[in-house]
Amino acid sequence: MQTIRFRLAVTYSAVLFGVAALVVTAVYLVLSATLHAEPLNPVEVSHVWRNSEGLWEIKEDSTFRAADFEGVENAVNHKTLGMLRTLSLQAIAVLFVAGLVTGWWLSGRALRPVRRITETAREISATDLSRRIALAGPQDELRMLADTLDSMLDRLDEAFSTQRRIVGDASHELLNPLAVIRANVEAVLALDHVDPRERARASTVVVRATGRMTRLIEDLLASARRASPAFVDQDVDLASVAEEVCDEYAQAAKDRGLRLERRLAPGPVVAGDPRALARAVDNLLSNAVRLAPAGSAVTVACGTRRGWCWAAVRDQGPGIAREDHERIFTRFFSGSGGTTAGHSGLGLAIVRQIAEAHDGTVAVHSRPGTGSTFVLWFPDRAAPADRAPRPPAGAPLPPGPAFRPAFGAGA
């Protein structure tokens, strides 16, 4: 099998062989032209002989022709060029073999990171994306390739984890409303003569269960979208967003006998996605309208403080125990007060995801029996660079008065 390593080694050796052959040929041609210079003039010179010590001496009064010297010179030149050809061919052959071995070794070292990337890719399966290449060494092209693949694996792992979590959450949470729908439909179908009131009751239960399923699916989709970096980055007027959400819930609050108070100071500008920010305020206000007792007040406010924009929703509902302040932001958290009926349990988890995606946070200030205040904090777009690194710890909206329901209220 002709691997890249083999082809690189042959290429290295062939290039080295070609360069060496060109150099040797050029040297041979130049030397050959130099040795075959202009011939000697045919003049008479003193004759020479070899003495007893093996040295050449000129015999006095003796002469011979220059042509004799030319014959000797030509023989020596021919022999020298022949030896040069032989040695050159031997050197080129040795150089070719050495280049092949050296090229094989160098290509092996150069392709070692590629082999590591290939081995890691083979070990990765669709159900296990935890392996990473983690290539060390200089910051060259192969290191950049490995880092890019690691980043891609991180995104794939996160996407698959989100997919598995959504499928698991959906299959778990949809079982209850589906069971309710099936039980009521089977109960109605089992009767020969269905009482209209029973049919109306079953229809109401089915509609309520399907509404719960719809809200659950919407929350799951919102949670999946928030888990992916697909936000639109633009200047958002937080007061306008809160005002629009309040308009949507004005009728629902009125139907439940609630007073919806607005304290929306103009000016807070946040960099982010207006739909996501509206979703966060919507989830908070939805919980407040759902949990607040009839006759109480729900307050929505926003403003700026120490370089941070904030939006708060305050209710006079049952409140939240201190040990649950952190757990309420986990997915499908069910409190001990029996207040989870009718919602998916994803709302506050989505609120936290949205806040953190906008470099902000969400805080809760609540005690049992005193209502709750949820505060969204975001960096102020217009604030200077030296703003406080963290939002203020206290609630910007003071707690409201304790709610004492009138006799018969909330029935």
Coordinates of C-alpha atoms in Angstrom, one line a residue, residues 33 37 51 62 86 92 152 178 187 192 204 246 251 254 265 276 336 365 375 393-394 398-399:
A33 CA 36.4 20.9 -20.9
A37 CA 42.6 22.5 -23.3
N51 CA 67.2 7.8 -12.3
S62 CA 68.9 15.1 -25.7
T86 CA 32.7 5.7 -11.6
I92 CA 24.8 9.0 -6.3
M152 CA -15.5 20.5 16.8
L178 CA -50.5 11.5 27.8
A187 CA -63.4 6.5 30.4
D192 CA -72.7 3.6 26.4
T204 CA -61.7 20.2 29.9
C246 CA -46.6 43.2 30.8
Q251 CA -55.5 40.4 31.0
K254 CA -56.9 40.8 35.7
A265 CA -37.4 53.4 34.2
A276 CA -34.4 35.8 24.4
S336 CA -42.3 21.0 48.4
H365 CA -34.7 37.1 47.0
V375 CA -33.8 40.0 39.4
A393 CA -25.7 41.7 45.9
G394 CA -28.9 43.3 47.1
P398 CA -37.4 46.5 47.9
P399 CA -39.8 43.8 49.2

